[in-house]
């Protein structure tokens, strides 16, 4: 059944998981592939859309390290390089700091990453002091958290203009013959099921219903609110800030590396030419917004942009990060901020497997804040799980975890050790009010981010 090239395949979600799957299926000769989304890709509030995403192959996990190297080599080819900017990535930690658990995890992650790079034969170099970092990258004006600064650097990294890359990927899908339904008729509300639990069709908020033979749910952070997720995923909002630079500052900071503070999760991109923004963010445990059945989910309303809102403590974290690297720019503040949603899994591994309750429902999600870099090759791995052609160890790695079904999410989600900063927490009622007001304001405004 899974190899029948004439079966009707319905994919829900047009982020990199859904689009990557659709394109690979088409390339493998599947005839009838339809992608549904709430909005036209690049979806304004989708996780696969922003001005930048880090592309790196510095991973503590060997499978992702190799996959990321394969993706990195593809980002350099003509198909992908329009949206790719090669830039070194500087991973920093603090040598002497209080033995907080988060700090120990950051050091452990950093050590494991160095080990894997060495094993892969990928050279990296150590940047043992803030002075050396500033010699290599004169753009920094701050003291870089010295004393106690420690870092390693690999020049084989960079960032992608995520919105542009996703837009191009969607265009390649259209050219390959993938059908799209977006807007209310692509906004899936539930599934029409047969008595044996298999899916017959999806229903949408537009009143439309679409029948299919196979259904692939690739709805990112919205997934747990659409399908029974057995506590295997949690939607967690991460903070992003955009600071306006002058044209002179754009030139001065052009050669900046990506700066990633492993102790706090704070990171900073080089300036973005198209918008004139310096973007900073935190790779942390994030915020939840619990809805029905206490399941966290991003807002669902028709998106025209991300809302200009993050909690106060998030603003403070972004400012603290800025002070370490650019104390001169920090007081200017952010022209715009936003929440971007991770779909976290207990181990940080993706989930690419059939749903245990529904035999023709395949799940492709669980990006856990690190999937964007795989835009060029994720489809190959998803389809390899879909038709079960991948080696058994990979099928195992990405299987739908069933062991958390009866557990509380609070003790499941600790991440892969790469996160920094405070514990995950629920947005307060006041914060949700402010968030909703900011969301309403976006519908009267169009914006790239
Ligand atoms: C702030 C932030 C920073 C990140 N940084 C990096 C990075 O530096 N490097 C990296 O590699 N990765 C990074 N990531 C992770 C990466 O962006 C994500 O893992 C990846 O984009 C997830 O893709 P997706 O297709 O699962 O989700 P999405 O792109 O969110 O796609 C899901 C789609 O499903 C649609 N949808 C949802 N519900 C429905 C429904 N009911 N009906 C129809 N459609 C629906 C949504 O509209 C959306 O378009 C970052 C993520 C965030 C949020
Ligand atoms: C896919 O299948 C549906 C239902 O059978 C049909 O209406 C549609 O024309 C098919 N699309 C393609 C591209 O073959
Ligand atoms: C990492 O961030 C924390 C909090 O802002 C700061 O105290 C520390 O000095 C930073 N480290 C580096 C190397 O920038
Ligand atoms: C609801 O979810 C929040 C956030 O994950 C959690 O802290 C809380 O314990 C949950 N409440 C219940 C009743 O499960
Ligand atoms: C999708 O449907 C839900 C449920 O009807 C609705 O609340 C939401 O606003 C819809 N979103 C879009 C983008 O149409
Ligand atoms: C979860 O609990 C139910 C009811 O107590 C039980 O039947 C089921 O086996 C449990 N499932 C798992 C995966 O532990
Ligand atoms: C600075 C540094 O160590 N760069 C290395 C990062 O990895 C690439 C890929 O193997 C090497 O070519 C670089 O020399």
Coordinates of C-alpha atoms and ligand atoms in Angstrom, one line a residue:
X1 CA 0.0 0.0 0.0
X2 CA 2.6 2.5 1.0
X3 CA 4.4 2.1 -2.3
X4 CA 1.3 2.5 -4.5
X5 CA 2.2 5.5 -6.7
X6 CA -1.4 6.2 -7.5
X7 CA -2.7 6.5 -3.9
X8 CA -4.1 9.9 -2.9
X9 CA -1.8 11.4 -0.4
X10 CA -3.0 14.3 1.7
X11 CA -0.4 16.3 3.6
X12 CA -1.5 18.8 6.3
X13 CA 1.0 21.6 6.9
X14 CA 3.2 23.5 4.5
X15 CA 6.3 24.1 6.6
X16 CA 9.6 22.3 5.7
X17 CA 8.3 18.9 6.9
X18 CA 5.2 19.0 4.8
X19 CA 6.8 20.6 1.7
X20 CA 9.9 18.5 1.9
X21 CA 7.7 15.4 2.0
X22 CA 5.5 16.5 -0.9
X23 CA 8.5 17.3 -3.1
X24 CA 10.3 14.0 -2.4
X25 CA 7.1 12.0 -3.0
X26 CA 6.6 13.7 -6.4
X27 CA 10.2 13.1 -7.3
X28 CA 9.7 9.4 -6.5
X29 CA 6.8 9.2 -8.9
X30 CA 3.8 9.5 -6.5
X31 CA 1.0 10.9 -8.7
X32 CA -1.6 12.4 -6.4
X33 CA -0.1 14.6 -3.6
X34 CA -2.1 17.5 -2.1
X35 CA -0.8 19.9 0.6
X36 CA -3.2 21.8 2.9
X37 CA -2.4 24.7 5.1
X38 CA -4.1 27.5 7.0
X39 CA -2.2 30.0 4.8
X40 CA 0.0 30.3 1.7
X41 CA 3.6 29.3 2.3
X42 CA 5.8 30.8 3.6
X43 CA 3.1 30.9 6.2
X44 CA 3.5 34.2 8.1
X45 CA 3.4 32.7 11.6
X46 CA 4.8 29.2 10.7
X47 CA 8.1 28.1 12.3
X48 CA 9.6 27.7 8.8
X49 CA 9.3 31.4 8.2
X50 CA 11.6 34.1 9.5
X51 CA 14.5 36.3 8.2
X52 CA 17.1 33.8 9.4
X53 CA 17.8 30.3 10.8
X54 CA 21.2 28.8 11.8
X55 CA 22.7 26.2 9.5
X56 CA 25.3 24.2 11.3
X57 CA 26.6 20.6 11.6
X58 CA 28.0 21.0 15.1
X59 CA 25.8 18.3 16.8
X60 CA 26.4 16.1 19.8
X61 CA 24.3 13.4 18.1
X62 CA 26.1 11.6 15.3
X63 CA 23.0 10.9 13.1
X64 CA 22.0 14.6 13.0
X65 CA 25.7 15.6 12.6
X66 CA 26.0 13.5 9.4
X67 CA 22.5 14.6 8.1
X68 CA 23.4 18.2 8.8
X69 CA 26.7 17.9 6.9
X70 CA 24.8 16.4 4.0
X71 CA 22.3 19.3 4.2
X72 CA 25.1 21.8 4.5
X73 CA 26.7 20.6 1.3
X74 CA 23.3 21.0 -0.4
X75 CA 22.8 24.5 0.9
X76 CA 26.0 25.4 -1.1
X77 CA 24.6 24.1 -4.4
X78 CA 22.8 26.3 -7.0
X79 CA 19.3 25.0 -5.9
X80 CA 19.6 26.3 -2.4
X81 CA 22.4 28.9 -2.2
X82 CA 20.3 31.9 -3.1
X83 CA 18.9 31.8 0.5
X84 CA 22.1 30.7 2.2
X85 CA 24.9 32.9 3.7
X86 CA 28.1 31.2 4.8
X87 CA 29.2 32.6 8.2
X88 CA 31.3 31.1 11.0
X89 CA 29.5 30.0 14.1
X90 CA 31.0 30.8 17.5
X91 CA 29.8 28.7 20.4
X92 CA 30.6 30.2 23.7
X93 CA 30.4 29.0 27.3
X94 CA 31.7 30.2 30.7
X95 CA 34.6 28.4 32.2
X96 CA 34.2 29.4 35.8
X97 CA 30.6 29.8 36.8
X98 CA 28.4 28.4 39.5
X99 CA 27.7 24.7 39.1
X100 CA 24.0 25.1 38.0
X101 CA 22.5 22.1 36.3
X102 CA 21.9 24.1 33.1
X103 CA 25.5 25.1 33.0
X104 CA 26.7 21.5 33.4
X105 CA 24.4 20.5 30.6
X106 CA 25.8 23.2 28.3
X107 CA 29.3 22.1 29.0
X108 CA 28.4 18.5 28.4
X109 CA 26.7 19.4 25.1
X110 CA 29.7 21.4 24.0
X111 CA 32.2 18.6 24.9
X112 CA 30.0 16.0 23.0
X113 CA 29.8 18.3 20.0
X114 CA 33.6 18.6 19.8
X115 CA 34.0 14.9 20.1
X116 CA 31.6 14.2 17.3
X117 CA 33.3 16.8 15.0
X118 CA 36.6 15.2 15.7
X119 CA 35.2 11.8 15.0
X120 CA 33.8 13.0 11.7
X121 CA 37.2 14.3 10.7
X122 CA 35.7 17.9 10.7
X123 CA 38.3 20.3 12.1
X124 CA 37.2 23.0 14.6
X125 CA 39.3 25.4 16.5
X126 CA 39.2 26.5 20.0
X127 CA 38.8 30.2 20.9
X128 CA 40.0 30.3 24.5
X129 CA 39.6 34.0 25.4
X130 CA 37.4 37.0 24.7
X131 CA 40.4 38.8 23.4
X132 CA 41.0 36.2 20.7
X133 CA 37.3 36.2 19.8
X134 CA 37.5 40.0 19.3
X135 CA 40.7 39.7 17.3
X136 CA 39.0 37.2 15.0
X137 CA 35.7 39.1 14.9
X138 CA 36.4 42.8 15.5
X139 CA 32.7 43.7 15.2
X140 CA 32.0 42.9 18.8
X141 CA 32.1 45.9 21.2
X142 CA 31.2 44.1 24.4
X143 CA 33.4 42.2 26.9
X144 CA 31.8 38.9 25.8
X145 CA 31.1 37.8 29.3
X146 CA 34.8 37.6 30.2
X147 CA 36.5 36.5 32.4
X148 CA 35.9 32.8 32.0
X149 CA 35.1 33.0 28.3
X150 CA 35.5 29.8 26.4
X151 CA 34.5 29.0 22.8
X152 CA 34.9 26.9 19.7
X153 CA 34.4 27.9 16.2
X154 CA 33.8 26.3 12.9
X155 CA 33.7 28.3 9.7
X156 CA 31.6 25.7 7.9
X157 CA 28.3 27.1 9.1
X158 CA 25.9 29.9 8.1
X159 CA 22.4 31.0 8.1
X160 CA 19.5 30.8 5.7
X161 CA 16.8 33.3 4.9
X162 CA 14.1 31.0 6.0
X163 CA 11.1 32.8 4.4
X164 CA 12.9 32.9 1.0
X165 CA 14.1 29.3 1.2
X166 CA 10.6 28.1 2.1
X167 CA 9.0 30.1 -0.6
X168 CA 11.4 28.6 -3.2
X169 CA 10.7 25.1 -1.8
X170 CA 6.9 25.7 -2.2
X171 CA 7.5 26.9 -5.8
X172 CA 9.4 23.7 -6.6
X173 CA 6.5 21.7 -5.2
X174 CA 4.1 23.5 -7.5
X175 CA 6.3 22.9 -10.5
X176 CA 6.6 19.3 -9.6
X177 CA 2.8 18.9 -9.7
X178 CA 1.9 19.0 -6.0
X179 CA -1.6 20.5 -5.5
X180 CA -2.2 23.1 -2.8
X181 CA -5.3 24.2 -0.9
X182 CA -4.7 27.1 1.5
X183 CA -6.9 29.4 3.6
X184 CA -10.1 28.2 5.2
X185 CA -10.4 25.2 2.9
X186 CA -6.9 24.1 3.9
X187 CA -7.5 24.7 7.6
X188 CA -8.0 21.1 8.9
X189 CA -10.3 20.9 12.0
X190 CA -10.7 17.1 12.3
X191 CA -10.7 13.7 10.6
X192 CA -13.4 11.6 9.3
X193 CA -12.7 8.0 10.5
X194 CA -13.7 4.5 9.6
X195 CA -14.8 2.1 12.4
X196 CA -11.2 0.5 12.4
X197 CA -9.7 4.0 13.2
X198 CA -8.3 4.6 9.7
X199 CA -8.8 8.0 8.2
X200 CA -11.2 8.6 5.3
X201 CA -11.0 12.3 4.9
X202 CA -10.0 15.6 6.5
X203 CA -12.6 18.3 7.3
X204 CA -11.7 21.9 7.2
X205 CA -13.1 25.1 8.7
X206 CA -14.1 26.3 5.3
X207 CA -16.6 23.4 5.2
X208 CA -14.6 21.5 2.7
X209 CA -13.7 17.8 3.1
X210 CA -10.9 16.0 1.3
X211 CA -10.7 12.2 0.9
X212 CA -7.4 10.4 0.7
X213 CA -5.7 7.0 1.0
X214 CA -2.8 8.3 3.2
X215 CA -2.7 11.3 5.4
X216 CA 0.5 13.0 6.6
X217 CA 0.3 15.4 9.5
X218 CA 3.1 17.9 9.4
X219 CA 1.6 20.7 11.4
X220 CA 4.6 21.6 13.5
X221 CA 3.7 23.2 16.9
X222 CA 0.0 22.8 16.1
X223 CA 0.2 19.0 15.9
X224 CA -0.6 18.1 19.5
X225 CA -3.9 20.1 19.3
X226 CA -4.9 18.3 16.1
X227 CA -4.0 14.7 16.7
X228 CA -3.7 12.5 19.9
X229 CA 0.0 13.1 20.7
X230 CA 0.4 10.7 23.7
X231 CA 2.4 13.4 25.5
X232 CA 5.2 13.1 22.9
X233 CA 5.3 16.7 21.9
X234 CA 4.8 20.1 23.4
X235 CA 4.4 23.5 21.7
X236 CA 6.8 25.9 23.3
X237 CA 7.1 29.6 22.3
X238 CA 10.6 31.0 21.9
X239 CA 11.6 34.7 22.0
X240 CA 13.0 36.7 19.0
X241 CA 14.0 40.4 18.8
X242 CA 14.8 42.5 15.8
X243 CA 16.9 45.7 16.2
X244 CA 17.0 48.3 13.4
X245 CA 20.6 49.1 12.3
X246 CA 21.8 52.1 10.4
X247 CA 23.3 51.5 6.9
X248 CA 26.8 52.3 8.5
X249 CA 26.2 49.7 11.2
X250 CA 25.1 47.2 8.6
X251 CA 28.5 47.6 6.8
X252 CA 30.5 47.6 10.1
X253 CA 28.9 44.3 11.3
X254 CA 28.8 42.5 8.0
X255 CA 31.5 40.0 8.9
X256 CA 29.9 39.1 12.3
X257 CA 29.8 35.3 13.1
X258 CA 26.7 33.7 14.5
X259 CA 27.2 34.1 18.3
X260 CA 25.7 31.4 20.4
X261 CA 25.9 31.6 24.3
X262 CA 25.5 28.0 25.4
X263 CA 24.9 29.0 29.0
X264 CA 21.8 31.0 28.3
X265 CA 20.7 29.9 24.8
X266 CA 21.0 33.5 23.6
X267 CA 22.1 33.9 20.0
X268 CA 22.7 36.6 17.5
X269 CA 22.8 36.6 13.7
X270 CA 24.8 38.8 11.4
X271 CA 22.8 41.7 9.9
X272 CA 20.0 40.9 7.5
X273 CA 20.4 42.9 4.3
X274 CA 16.9 42.8 3.1
X275 CA 15.3 44.2 6.2
X276 CA 18.2 46.1 7.9
X277 CA 17.6 44.1 11.1
X278 CA 20.0 42.6 13.6
X279 CA 18.2 39.5 14.9
X280 CA 18.7 37.9 18.3
X281 CA 16.8 35.1 20.0
X282 CA 17.0 32.5 22.8
X283 CA 17.1 28.7 22.3
X284 CA 15.4 27.9 25.6
X285 CA 12.7 25.9 27.2
X286 CA 10.1 28.5 26.2
X287 CA 6.5 29.4 27.1
X288 CA 3.4 27.3 26.8
X289 CA -0.1 28.5 26.0
X290 CA -2.5 25.7 27.2
X291 CA -5.8 25.3 25.6
X292 CA -8.3 22.5 25.4
X293 CA -7.2 19.4 27.5
X294 CA -4.4 21.5 28.8
X295 CA -2.6 21.1 25.5
X296 CA -0.2 23.9 24.5
X297 CA -0.7 25.4 21.0
X298 CA 0.2 28.5 19.0
X299 CA -2.7 30.9 18.1
X300 CA -4.8 29.5 15.3
X301 CA -6.4 32.7 13.8
X302 CA -5.7 33.6 10.2
X303 CA -2.2 34.8 10.2
X304 CA -0.9 38.0 8.5
X305 CA 2.2 38.3 10.6
X306 CA 3.7 37.3 14.0
X307 CA 2.3 39.4 16.8
X308 CA 4.6 42.0 18.2
X309 CA 4.8 40.5 21.7
X310 CA 7.1 38.6 24.0
X311 CA 6.9 38.4 27.9
X312 CA 8.8 41.0 29.9
X313 CA 11.3 38.5 31.3
X314 CA 12.0 37.5 27.6
X315 CA 12.8 41.2 26.8
X316 CA 15.2 41.2 29.7
X317 CA 17.0 38.1 28.5
X318 CA 17.4 39.5 25.0
X319 CA 18.8 42.8 26.5
X320 CA 21.2 40.9 28.7
X321 CA 22.5 39.0 25.7
X322 CA 22.9 42.3 23.7
X323 CA 24.9 43.8 26.6
X324 CA 27.5 41.1 26.5
X325 CA 28.2 41.6 22.8
X326 CA 27.0 45.1 21.9
X327 CA 26.6 47.3 25.0
X328 CA 26.6 50.3 22.6
X329 CA 23.5 49.1 20.6
X330 CA 21.6 47.5 23.5
X331 CA 19.8 50.7 24.8
X332 CA 18.2 51.2 21.4
X333 CA 15.8 48.4 22.1
X334 CA 13.9 46.2 19.6
X335 CA 11.8 47.6 16.8
X336 CA 9.9 44.4 16.8
X337 CA 9.7 41.2 18.9
X338 CA 7.9 37.9 18.3
X339 CA 7.2 34.4 19.5
X340 CA 8.2 31.5 17.3
X341 CA 7.0 28.0 18.2
X342 CA 9.0 24.9 18.7
X343 CA 7.3 21.5 18.6
X344 CA 9.5 19.8 21.2
X345 CA 9.8 16.1 21.7
X346 CA 11.1 14.4 24.9
X347 CA 14.5 13.6 23.3
X348 CA 14.7 16.3 20.7
X349 CA 14.3 13.6 18.0
X350 CA 11.9 14.1 15.2
X351 CA 8.8 12.0 15.0
X352 CA 8.3 10.4 11.5
X353 CA 6.1 7.4 11.9
X354 CA 2.6 6.1 11.7
X355 CA 0.2 7.0 14.4
X356 CA -0.3 4.0 16.7
X357 CA -4.1 4.5 16.6
X358 CA -4.7 5.2 12.9
X359 CA -2.9 3.0 10.4
X360 CA -3.0 5.4 7.4
X361 CA -2.1 8.5 9.5
X362 CA 1.6 9.3 9.2
X363 CA 3.2 11.9 11.5
X364 CA 6.1 14.1 10.4
X365 CA 7.0 16.7 13.0
X366 CA 8.9 17.2 16.3
X367 CA 11.4 19.7 14.8
X368 CA 12.4 20.6 18.4
X369 CA 14.0 23.9 17.4
X370 CA 16.6 22.4 15.1
X371 CA 15.0 21.1 11.9
X372 CA 15.2 24.1 9.5
X373 CA 18.8 23.3 8.4
X374 CA 17.5 20.1 7.0
X375 CA 15.2 21.8 4.4
X376 CA 17.3 20.3 1.5
X377 CA 17.2 16.7 2.7
X378 CA 14.4 16.2 5.3
X379 CA 12.0 14.9 2.7
X380 CA 14.2 12.0 1.8
X381 CA 14.3 10.8 5.4
X382 CA 10.5 11.4 6.0
X383 CA 9.6 9.4 2.8
X384 CA 12.1 6.8 3.9
X385 CA 10.1 6.4 7.1
X386 CA 6.8 6.6 5.2
X387 CA 7.7 3.6 2.9
X388 CA 9.9 2.0 5.6
X389 CA 12.9 1.9 3.3
X390 CA 15.3 3.5 5.8
X391 CA 17.7 1.3 7.9
X392 CA 16.0 -0.1 11.1
X393 CA 18.1 2.1 13.5
X394 CA 16.8 5.3 11.8
X395 CA 13.2 4.0 11.8
X396 CA 13.7 3.3 15.6
X397 CA 15.2 6.8 16.2
X398 CA 12.1 8.5 14.7
X399 CA 9.4 6.2 15.8
X400 CA 6.2 7.5 17.5
X401 CA 7.1 7.2 21.2
X402 CA 4.4 5.3 23.0
X403 CA 5.9 5.1 26.5
X404 CA 4.8 8.5 27.7
X405 CA 1.1 8.1 27.1
X406 CA 0.1 8.0 30.8
X407 CA 2.8 10.4 32.1
X408 CA 2.7 14.1 32.9
X409 CA 4.4 16.3 30.4
X410 CA 6.0 18.3 33.2
X411 CA 8.5 15.5 34.0
X412 CA 9.1 14.4 30.3
X413 CA 10.4 17.5 28.6
X414 CA 14.0 18.2 29.4
X415 CA 15.4 18.6 25.9
X416 CA 18.7 17.4 24.4
X417 CA 21.0 19.5 26.6
X418 CA 21.5 22.3 24.1
X419 CA 19.0 24.7 25.8
X420 CA 19.8 27.4 28.2
X421 CA 17.9 29.8 30.5
X422 CA 15.0 29.5 32.8
X423 CA 12.5 26.6 33.0
X424 CA 9.6 26.4 30.6
X425 CA 6.5 28.2 32.0
X426 CA 2.9 28.9 31.1
X427 CA 2.1 32.4 29.8
X428 CA 0.2 34.2 32.5
X429 CA -3.4 35.4 31.9
X430 CA -2.2 39.0 31.6
X431 CA 0.4 37.9 29.1
X432 CA -2.2 36.1 27.1
X433 CA -4.3 39.2 27.0
X434 CA -1.4 41.3 25.8
X435 CA -0.6 38.6 23.2
X436 CA -4.1 38.5 21.9
X437 CA -4.3 42.3 21.6
X438 CA -1.0 42.2 19.7
X439 CA -2.4 39.4 17.4
X440 CA -5.4 41.5 16.6
X441 CA -3.2 44.4 15.7
X442 CA -1.4 42.3 13.1
X443 CA -4.5 41.7 11.0
X444 CA -4.5 45.4 10.1
X445 CA -0.9 45.4 9.1
X446 CA 1.3 43.4 6.6
X447 CA 4.9 42.6 7.4
X448 CA 7.6 40.2 6.2
X449 CA 8.2 38.8 9.7
Ligands
LIG1 C1 12.6 31.0 17.0 C2 13.0 29.7 16.3 C3 14.3 29.6 15.9 C4 14.7 28.5 15.2 N1 16.0 28.4 14.9 C5 16.4 27.3 14.1 C6 17.8 27.3 13.6 O1 18.5 28.3 13.9 N2 18.2 26.3 12.9 C7 17.3 25.2 12.6 O2 17.8 24.3 11.9 N3 16.1 25.2 13.0 C8 15.6 26.3 13.8 N4 14.3 26.3 14.2 C9 13.5 25.2 14.0 C10 12.8 25.1 12.7 O3 12.4 26.4 12.2 C11 11.6 24.2 12.8 O4 12.0 22.9 13.4 C12 11.0 23.9 11.5 O5 10.8 25.1 10.7 C13 9.6 23.2 11.7 O6 9.0 23.0 10.5 P1 7.5 22.4 10.5 O7 7.2 22.1 9.1 O8 7.4 21.3 11.4 O9 6.6 23.5 11.1 P2 5.9 24.8 10.5 O10 6.8 25.5 9.6 O11 5.3 25.6 11.6 O12 4.8 24.2 9.6 C14 3.6 23.7 10.1 C15 2.5 24.2 9.2 O13 1.2 23.6 9.6 C16 0.2 24.5 9.4 N5 -1.0 24.1 10.2 C17 -1.0 24.0 11.5 N6 -2.2 23.5 11.8 C18 -2.9 23.3 10.7 C19 -4.2 22.9 10.4 N7 -5.1 22.5 11.4 N8 -4.6 22.8 9.1 C20 -3.8 23.1 8.1 N9 -2.5 23.6 8.3 C21 -2.1 23.7 9.6 C22 0.8 25.8 9.8 O14 0.0 26.9 9.3 C23 2.2 25.7 9.4 O15 2.4 26.4 8.2 C24 13.8 27.5 14.9 C25 12.5 27.6 15.2 C26 12.1 28.7 15.9 C27 10.6 28.8 16.3
LIG2 C1 -6.2 13.0 -7.2 O1 -7.3 12.2 -6.8 C2 -8.5 12.9 -6.8 C3 -9.6 12.0 -6.2 O2 -9.5 10.7 -6.9 C4 -8.9 13.4 -8.1 O3 -10.0 14.2 -8.0 C5 -7.7 14.3 -8.6 O4 -8.0 14.8 -9.9 C6 -6.4 13.6 -8.5 N1 -5.3 14.5 -8.8 C7 -4.3 14.2 -9.6 C8 -3.3 15.3 -9.8 O5 -4.2 13.2 -10.2
LIG3 C1 26.2 34.3 28.5 O1 25.1 35.1 28.9 C2 25.1 35.4 30.3 C3 23.8 36.2 30.6 O2 23.7 37.3 29.8 C4 26.3 36.2 30.7 O3 26.4 36.4 32.1 C5 27.6 35.5 30.2 O4 28.7 36.4 30.4 C6 27.4 35.2 28.7 N1 28.6 34.6 28.2 C7 29.3 35.0 27.1 C8 30.5 34.2 26.9 O5 28.8 35.8 26.4
LIG4 C1 -1.2 22.2 32.4 O1 0.0 22.5 31.7 C2 0.9 23.3 32.4 C3 2.0 23.7 31.4 O2 2.6 22.6 30.8 C4 1.4 22.5 33.6 O3 2.3 23.2 34.3 C5 0.2 22.1 34.5 O4 0.7 21.2 35.5 C6 -0.8 21.4 33.6 N1 -2.0 21.2 34.4 C7 -2.7 20.0 34.5 C8 -3.9 20.0 35.3 O5 -2.3 19.0 33.9
LIG5 C1 -9.0 27.4 11.5 O1 -10.1 26.8 12.1 C2 -10.3 27.1 13.5 C3 -11.4 26.3 14.0 O2 -12.6 26.6 13.3 C4 -10.4 28.6 13.7 O3 -10.5 28.9 15.0 C5 -9.3 29.3 13.1 O4 -9.5 30.7 13.1 C6 -9.1 28.9 11.6 N1 -7.8 29.4 11.1 C7 -7.7 29.9 9.9 C8 -6.4 30.4 9.5 O5 -8.6 29.9 9.1
LIG6 C1 -2.1 3.7 30.2 O1 -3.1 3.5 31.2 C2 -4.1 2.6 30.7 C3 -5.2 2.7 31.8 O2 -4.7 2.6 33.1 C4 -3.6 1.2 30.5 O3 -4.6 0.4 30.1 C5 -2.5 1.4 29.4 O4 -1.8 0.1 29.2 C6 -1.4 2.4 29.8 N1 -0.6 2.6 28.7 C7 0.8 2.7 28.7 C8 1.5 2.9 27.4 O5 1.4 2.6 29.8
LIG7 C1 37.8 27.1 11.6 C2 37.6 25.6 11.4 O1 37.9 24.8 12.2 N1 37.0 25.3 10.2 C3 36.8 24.0 9.8 C4 35.3 23.6 10.0 O2 35.0 22.3 9.3 C5 35.2 22.4 8.0 C6 34.6 21.2 7.3 O3 35.4 20.1 7.4 C7 36.7 22.6 7.7 O4 37.0 22.6 6.3 C8 37.2 23.9 8.4 O5 38.5 24.0 8.3

